[in-house]
Coordinates of C-alpha atoms and ligand atoms in Angstrom, one line a residue:
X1 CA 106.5 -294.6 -13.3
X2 CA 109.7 -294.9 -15.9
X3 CA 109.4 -297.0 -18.9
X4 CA 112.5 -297.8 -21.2
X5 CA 111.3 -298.3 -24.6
X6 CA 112.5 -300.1 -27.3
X7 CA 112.5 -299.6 -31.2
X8 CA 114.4 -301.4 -33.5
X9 CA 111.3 -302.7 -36.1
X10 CA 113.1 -301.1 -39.0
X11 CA 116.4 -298.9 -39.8
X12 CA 116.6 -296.8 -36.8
X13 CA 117.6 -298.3 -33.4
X14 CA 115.9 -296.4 -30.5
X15 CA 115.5 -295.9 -27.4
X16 CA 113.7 -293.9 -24.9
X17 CA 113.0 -293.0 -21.1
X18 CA 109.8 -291.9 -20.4
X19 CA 107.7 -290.8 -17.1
X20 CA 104.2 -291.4 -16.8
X21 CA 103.6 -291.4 -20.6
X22 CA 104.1 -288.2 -21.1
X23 CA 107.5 -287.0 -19.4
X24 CA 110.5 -287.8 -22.4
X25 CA 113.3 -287.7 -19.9
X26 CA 115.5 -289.1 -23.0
X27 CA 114.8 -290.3 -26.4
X28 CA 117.9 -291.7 -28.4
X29 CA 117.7 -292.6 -32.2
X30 CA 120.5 -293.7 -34.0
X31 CA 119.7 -294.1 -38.0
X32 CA 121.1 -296.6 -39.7
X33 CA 120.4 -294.4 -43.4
X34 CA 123.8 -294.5 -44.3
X35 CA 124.2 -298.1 -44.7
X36 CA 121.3 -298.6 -46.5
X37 CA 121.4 -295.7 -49.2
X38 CA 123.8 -297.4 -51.4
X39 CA 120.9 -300.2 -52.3
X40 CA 118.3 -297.8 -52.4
X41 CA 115.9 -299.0 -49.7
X42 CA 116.4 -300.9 -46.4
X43 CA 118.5 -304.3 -46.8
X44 CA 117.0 -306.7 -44.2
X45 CA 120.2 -308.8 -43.2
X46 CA 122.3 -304.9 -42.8
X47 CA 119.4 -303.6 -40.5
X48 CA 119.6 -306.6 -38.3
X49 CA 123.1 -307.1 -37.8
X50 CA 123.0 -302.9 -37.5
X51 CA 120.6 -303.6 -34.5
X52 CA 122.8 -306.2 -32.7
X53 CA 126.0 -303.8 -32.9
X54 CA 124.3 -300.5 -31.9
X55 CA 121.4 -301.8 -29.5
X56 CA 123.8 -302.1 -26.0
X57 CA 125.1 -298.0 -26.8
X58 CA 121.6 -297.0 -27.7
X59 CA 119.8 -298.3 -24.8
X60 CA 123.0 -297.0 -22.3
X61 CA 122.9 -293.5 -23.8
X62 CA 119.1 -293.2 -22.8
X63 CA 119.7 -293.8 -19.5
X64 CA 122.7 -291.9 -18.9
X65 CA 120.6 -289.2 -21.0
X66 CA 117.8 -289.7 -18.6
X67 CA 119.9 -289.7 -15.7
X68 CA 119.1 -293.0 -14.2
X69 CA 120.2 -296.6 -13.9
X70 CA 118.3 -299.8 -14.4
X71 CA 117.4 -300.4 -11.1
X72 CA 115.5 -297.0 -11.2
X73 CA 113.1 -298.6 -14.3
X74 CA 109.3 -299.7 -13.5
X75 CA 109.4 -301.3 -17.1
X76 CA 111.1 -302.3 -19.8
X77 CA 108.9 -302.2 -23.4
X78 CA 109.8 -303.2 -27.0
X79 CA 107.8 -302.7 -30.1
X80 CA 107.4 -306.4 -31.0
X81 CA 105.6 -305.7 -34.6
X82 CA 105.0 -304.6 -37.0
X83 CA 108.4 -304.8 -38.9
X84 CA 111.0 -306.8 -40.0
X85 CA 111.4 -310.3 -37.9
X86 CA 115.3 -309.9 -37.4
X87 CA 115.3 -306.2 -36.3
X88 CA 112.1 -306.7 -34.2
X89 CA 114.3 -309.9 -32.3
X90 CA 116.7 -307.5 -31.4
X91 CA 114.7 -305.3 -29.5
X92 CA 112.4 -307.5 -28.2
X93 CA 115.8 -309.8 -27.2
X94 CA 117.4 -306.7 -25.6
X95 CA 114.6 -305.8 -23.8
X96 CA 113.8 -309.1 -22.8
X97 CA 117.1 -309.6 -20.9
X98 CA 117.0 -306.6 -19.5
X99 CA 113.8 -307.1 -17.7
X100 CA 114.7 -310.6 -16.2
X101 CA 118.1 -309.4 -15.0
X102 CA 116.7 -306.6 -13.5
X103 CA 113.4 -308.0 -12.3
X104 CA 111.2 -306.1 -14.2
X105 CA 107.8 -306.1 -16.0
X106 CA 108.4 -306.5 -19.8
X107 CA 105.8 -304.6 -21.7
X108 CA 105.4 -305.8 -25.7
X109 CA 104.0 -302.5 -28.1
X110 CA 102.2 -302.7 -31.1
X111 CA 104.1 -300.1 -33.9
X112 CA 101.1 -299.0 -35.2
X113 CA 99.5 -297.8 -32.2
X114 CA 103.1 -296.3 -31.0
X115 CA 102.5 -294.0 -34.1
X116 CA 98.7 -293.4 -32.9
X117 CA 99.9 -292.9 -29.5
X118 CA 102.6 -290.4 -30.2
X119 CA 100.1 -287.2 -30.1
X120 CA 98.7 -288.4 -26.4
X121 CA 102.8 -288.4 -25.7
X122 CA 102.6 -284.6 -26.6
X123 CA 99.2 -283.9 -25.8
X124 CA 97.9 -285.6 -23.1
X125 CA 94.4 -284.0 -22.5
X126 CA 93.6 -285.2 -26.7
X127 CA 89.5 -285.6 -26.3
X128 CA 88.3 -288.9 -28.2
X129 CA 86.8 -289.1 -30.4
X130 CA 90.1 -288.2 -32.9
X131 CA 90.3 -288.7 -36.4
X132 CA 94.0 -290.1 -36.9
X133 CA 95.8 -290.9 -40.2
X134 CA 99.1 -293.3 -40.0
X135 CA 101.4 -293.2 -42.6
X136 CA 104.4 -294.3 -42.4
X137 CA 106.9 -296.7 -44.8
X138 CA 104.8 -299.6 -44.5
X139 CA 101.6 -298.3 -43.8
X140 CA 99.1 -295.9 -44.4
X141 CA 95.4 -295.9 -42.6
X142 CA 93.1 -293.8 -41.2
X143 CA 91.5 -294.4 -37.6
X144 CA 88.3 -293.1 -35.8
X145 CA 90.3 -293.1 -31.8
X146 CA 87.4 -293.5 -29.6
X147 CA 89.4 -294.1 -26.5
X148 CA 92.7 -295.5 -24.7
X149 CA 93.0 -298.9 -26.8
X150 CA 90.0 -298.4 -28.7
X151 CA 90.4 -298.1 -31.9
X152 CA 88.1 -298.1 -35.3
X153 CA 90.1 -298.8 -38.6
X154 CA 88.5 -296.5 -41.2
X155 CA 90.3 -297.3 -44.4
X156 CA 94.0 -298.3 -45.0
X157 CA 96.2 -298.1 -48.4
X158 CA 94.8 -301.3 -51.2
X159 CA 98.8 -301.6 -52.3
X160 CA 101.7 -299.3 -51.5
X161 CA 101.9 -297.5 -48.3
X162 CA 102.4 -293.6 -48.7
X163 CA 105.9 -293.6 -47.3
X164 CA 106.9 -296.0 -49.6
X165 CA 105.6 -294.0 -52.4
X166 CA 107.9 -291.4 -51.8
X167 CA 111.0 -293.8 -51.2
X168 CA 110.0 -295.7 -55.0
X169 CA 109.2 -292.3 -56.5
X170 CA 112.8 -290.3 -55.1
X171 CA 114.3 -293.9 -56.1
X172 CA 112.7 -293.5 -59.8
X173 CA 114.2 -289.3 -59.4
X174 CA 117.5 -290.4 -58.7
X175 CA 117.1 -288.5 -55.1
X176 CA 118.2 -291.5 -53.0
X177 CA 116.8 -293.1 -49.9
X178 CA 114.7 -292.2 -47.9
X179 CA 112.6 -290.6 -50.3
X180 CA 110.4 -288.8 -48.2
X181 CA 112.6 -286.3 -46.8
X182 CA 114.4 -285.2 -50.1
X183 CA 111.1 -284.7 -52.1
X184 CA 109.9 -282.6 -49.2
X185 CA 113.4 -280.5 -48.9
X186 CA 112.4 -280.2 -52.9
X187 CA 109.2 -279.7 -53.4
X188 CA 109.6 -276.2 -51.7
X189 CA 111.5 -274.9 -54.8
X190 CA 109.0 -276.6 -57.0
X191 CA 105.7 -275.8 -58.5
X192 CA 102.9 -277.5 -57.3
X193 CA 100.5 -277.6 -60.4
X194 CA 103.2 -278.2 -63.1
X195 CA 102.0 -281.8 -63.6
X196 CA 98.0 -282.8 -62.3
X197 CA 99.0 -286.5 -61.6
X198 CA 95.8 -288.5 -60.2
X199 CA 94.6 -288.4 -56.7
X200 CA 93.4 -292.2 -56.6
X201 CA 89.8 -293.2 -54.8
X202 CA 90.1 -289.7 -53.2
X203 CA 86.5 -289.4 -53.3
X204 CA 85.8 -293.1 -52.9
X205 CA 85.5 -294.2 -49.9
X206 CA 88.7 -294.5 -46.5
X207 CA 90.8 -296.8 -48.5
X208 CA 94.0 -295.8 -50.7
X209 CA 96.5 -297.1 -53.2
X210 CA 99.3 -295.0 -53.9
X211 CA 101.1 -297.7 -56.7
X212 CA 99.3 -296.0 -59.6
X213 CA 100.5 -292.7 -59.0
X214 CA 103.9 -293.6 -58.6
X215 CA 103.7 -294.9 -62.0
X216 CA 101.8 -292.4 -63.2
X217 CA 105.4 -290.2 -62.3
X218 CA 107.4 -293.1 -64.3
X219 CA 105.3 -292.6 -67.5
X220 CA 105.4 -288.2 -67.4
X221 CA 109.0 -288.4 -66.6
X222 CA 109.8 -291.0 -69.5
X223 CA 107.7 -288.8 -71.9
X224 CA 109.0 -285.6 -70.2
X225 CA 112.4 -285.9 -69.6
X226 CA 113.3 -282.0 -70.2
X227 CA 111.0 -281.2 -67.1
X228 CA 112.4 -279.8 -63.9
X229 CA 112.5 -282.4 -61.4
X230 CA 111.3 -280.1 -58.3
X231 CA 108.3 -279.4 -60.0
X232 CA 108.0 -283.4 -60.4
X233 CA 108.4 -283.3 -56.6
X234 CA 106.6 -281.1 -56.1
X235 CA 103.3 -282.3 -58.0
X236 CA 104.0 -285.7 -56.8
X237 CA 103.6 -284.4 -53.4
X238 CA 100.7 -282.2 -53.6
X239 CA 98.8 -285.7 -55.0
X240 CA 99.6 -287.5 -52.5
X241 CA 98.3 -285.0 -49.6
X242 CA 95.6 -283.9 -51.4
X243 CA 94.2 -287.9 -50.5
X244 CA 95.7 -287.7 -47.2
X245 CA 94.0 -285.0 -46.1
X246 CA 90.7 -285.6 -47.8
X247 CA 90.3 -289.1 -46.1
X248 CA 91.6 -287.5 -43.0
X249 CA 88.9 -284.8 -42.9
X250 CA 86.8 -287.4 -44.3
X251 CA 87.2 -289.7 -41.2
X252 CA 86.7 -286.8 -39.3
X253 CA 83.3 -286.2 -40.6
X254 CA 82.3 -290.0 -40.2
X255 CA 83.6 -290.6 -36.6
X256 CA 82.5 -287.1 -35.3
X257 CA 85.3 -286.2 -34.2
X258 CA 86.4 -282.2 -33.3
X259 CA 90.5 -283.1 -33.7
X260 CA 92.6 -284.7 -36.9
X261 CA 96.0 -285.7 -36.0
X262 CA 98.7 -287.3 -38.0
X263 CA 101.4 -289.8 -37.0
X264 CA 103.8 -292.0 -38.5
X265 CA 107.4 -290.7 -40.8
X266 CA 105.2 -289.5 -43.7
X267 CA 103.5 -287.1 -40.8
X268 CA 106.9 -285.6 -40.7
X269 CA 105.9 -283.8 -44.0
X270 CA 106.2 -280.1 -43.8
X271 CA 103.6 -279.6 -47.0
X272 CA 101.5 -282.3 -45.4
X273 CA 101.3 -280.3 -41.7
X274 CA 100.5 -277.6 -43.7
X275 CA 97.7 -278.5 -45.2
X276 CA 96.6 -280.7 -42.5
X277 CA 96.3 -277.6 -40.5
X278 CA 94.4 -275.6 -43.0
X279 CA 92.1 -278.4 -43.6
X280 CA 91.1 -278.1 -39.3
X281 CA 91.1 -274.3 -39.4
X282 CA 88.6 -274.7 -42.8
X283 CA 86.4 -277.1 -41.2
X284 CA 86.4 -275.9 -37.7
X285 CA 88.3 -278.2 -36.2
X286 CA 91.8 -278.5 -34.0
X287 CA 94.7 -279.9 -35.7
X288 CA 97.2 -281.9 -33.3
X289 CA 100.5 -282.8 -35.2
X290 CA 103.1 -284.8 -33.2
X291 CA 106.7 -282.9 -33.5
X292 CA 108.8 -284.7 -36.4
X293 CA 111.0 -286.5 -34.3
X294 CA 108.2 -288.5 -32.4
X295 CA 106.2 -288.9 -36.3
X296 CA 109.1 -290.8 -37.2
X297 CA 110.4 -294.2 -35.5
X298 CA 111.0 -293.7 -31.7
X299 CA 111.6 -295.0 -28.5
X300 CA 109.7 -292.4 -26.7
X301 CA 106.5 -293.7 -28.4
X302 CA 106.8 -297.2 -27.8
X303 CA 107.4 -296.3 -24.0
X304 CA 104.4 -293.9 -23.8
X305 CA 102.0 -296.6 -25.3
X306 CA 103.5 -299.5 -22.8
X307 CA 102.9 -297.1 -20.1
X308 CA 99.1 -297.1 -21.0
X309 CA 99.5 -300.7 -21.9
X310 CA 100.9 -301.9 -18.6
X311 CA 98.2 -300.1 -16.5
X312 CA 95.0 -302.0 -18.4
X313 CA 96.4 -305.1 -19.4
X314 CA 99.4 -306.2 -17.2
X315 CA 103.2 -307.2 -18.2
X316 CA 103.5 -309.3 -21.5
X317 CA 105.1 -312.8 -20.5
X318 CA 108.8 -313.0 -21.2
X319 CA 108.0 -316.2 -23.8
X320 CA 106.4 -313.6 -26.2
X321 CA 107.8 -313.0 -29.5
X322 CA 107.8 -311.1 -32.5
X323 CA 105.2 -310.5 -34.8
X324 CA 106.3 -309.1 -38.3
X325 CA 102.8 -308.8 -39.8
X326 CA 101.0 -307.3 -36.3
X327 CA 97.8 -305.7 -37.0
X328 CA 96.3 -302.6 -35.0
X329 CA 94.2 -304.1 -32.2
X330 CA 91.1 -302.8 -33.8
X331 CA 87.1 -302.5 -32.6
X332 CA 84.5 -304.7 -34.3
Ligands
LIG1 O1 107.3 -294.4 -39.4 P1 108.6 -294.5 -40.1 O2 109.8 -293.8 -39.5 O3 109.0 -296.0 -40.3 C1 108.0 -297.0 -40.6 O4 107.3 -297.4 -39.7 O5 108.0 -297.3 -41.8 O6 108.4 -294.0 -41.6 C2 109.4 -294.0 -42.6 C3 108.8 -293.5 -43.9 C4 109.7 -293.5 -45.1 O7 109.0 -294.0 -46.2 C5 110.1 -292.1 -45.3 O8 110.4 -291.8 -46.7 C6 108.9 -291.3 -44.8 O9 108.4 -292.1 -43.7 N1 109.2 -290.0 -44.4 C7 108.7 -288.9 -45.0 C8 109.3 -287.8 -44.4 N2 110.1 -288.2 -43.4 C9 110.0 -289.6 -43.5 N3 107.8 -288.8 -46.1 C10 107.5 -287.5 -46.5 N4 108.0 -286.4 -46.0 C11 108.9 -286.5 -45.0 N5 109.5 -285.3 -44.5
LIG2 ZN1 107.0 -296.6 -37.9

């Protein structure tokens, strides 16, 4: 079975072919960086109107990429939130049209369990119980997965998501946006332990708030100015995986569970992978970590997870809409 998926919930517009769930036969991402770096963080209005210019080009490279035409589709699947309501219309509007010209089921995916369902993409024999942590630019959460769809919400960030974190903090550095993949370029020349900033509620339950750390930076750099700002980075980082990875292992420990994996852009981390994988090996555990380009926003995820979707719960009906503030379908 080919799915076309769908991802325009933010500042990438994607698509993807994908077989089965687990066959990528394309995945096409076009980034829409550029536009936004000037303002520092993603303007609504300019990712929207980015969406509607790109969208036809996107979705036509994946199949041409994939080597097939419409008529060759089983589905067509768009993450429908969460995200911002202009950019999610665009998909969801794209993919939406597509399905009734071509007759086809039209599968709507939740973003947050695209990013859980990324490492089944990869690996498909994953054994449940996993211990997952999402963290992304909006988002941050860790998740006992007990099975396809099921889905146990351990803890989840109190005020800013991790992602975001790293875009205010890069912002406050004068690195530029995103944030997330300069500090990590930069915190490889840096030191660590220069500054100990505060690793908040780390031993305090699955929950996390990431705002006072970024201040936290904002005060030592204001009474610090002389310091080198890779070692900023640096530190900065370290903080924030240091929680990560102690509620992941954490979760781990509650659900039972023999496998952490990551997903989401912040998973694209290289210091965070790192870790993550020494934190399995420590604890006697596997460590499953989705390739960067499916951590990050993706078509090929969205398609995987409507795959899944389609099977246990049918086509979505073609009067659905967007949903900006979509939760993860959770358990009890
Ligand atoms: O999942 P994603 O692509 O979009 C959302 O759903 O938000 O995540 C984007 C976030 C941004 O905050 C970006 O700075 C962060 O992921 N990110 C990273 C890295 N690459 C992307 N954070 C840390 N290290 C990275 N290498
Ligand atoms: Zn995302």
């Amino acid at each position: 079975m080919r799915v076309l998926g769908i991802e325009t919930s933010c500042d990438e517009t994607a698509a993807a072919v994908v077989e089965d769930g687990r066959r990528i036969r394309s995945s096409v991402v076009s980034s829409q960086v550029d536009l936004h770096a000037r303002y520092g963080g993603v303007v609504p209005e300019i990712a929207s109107r980015a969406h509607v210019e790109l969208i036809n080009d996107v979705i036509a490279e994946a199949l041409v990429e994939a080597g097939v035409e419409l008529g060759d589709l089983d589905a067509v699947a768009a993450c429908h939130g969460p995200g911002l309501a202009g950019a999610l219309l665009v998909g969801v509007s794209a993919a939406k049209a597509l399905a009734l010209t071509a007759g086809l089921p039209y599968v709507e995916v939740n973003h947050l369990e695209a990013h859980l369902y990324a490492a089944w993409l990869e690996e498909p024999d994953l054994e449940p119980p996993l211990a997952v942590l999402v963290a992304s630019g909006g988002h941050t959460m860790v998740v006992a997965v007990e099975g396809h769809g099921r889905y146990r919400l351990l803890g989840q960030t109190v005020d800013d998501a991790a992602g975001e974190a790293f875009d205010k903090v890069a912002r406050f550095l004068g690195l530029g946006y995103p944030g997330g993949p300069v500090i990590d370029r930069l915190a490889t020349e840096g030191d660590t332990g220069a500054v100990r900033f505060p690793r908040a509620m780390l031993a305090d339950g699955f929950d996390f708030s990431f705002s006072g750390l970024k201040t936290a930076v904002v005060t030592h750099v204001r009474a610090h100015p002389d310091d080198e700002v890779r070692d900023i980075a640096a530190s900065f980082q370290e903080a924030v995986v240091d929680v990560l990875v102690g509620k992941l292992v954490a979760a781990a420990d509650h659900a039972g569970a023999a496998t952490l994996v990551i997903g989401g852009g912040v998973a694209a981390n290289t210091r965070l992978r790192e870790r993550v994988l020494e934190a399995a090996e420590a604890t006697g555990r596997q460590a499953f970590l989705p390739p960067p380009a499916l951590c990050t926003d993706n078509g090929a995820m969205i398609a995987a997870t409507a795959w899944w979707r389609l099977r246990s719960g049918g086509p979505t009906p073609l009067d659905g809409g967007v949903d900006p503030n979509l939760r993860l379908p959770t358990l009890g």
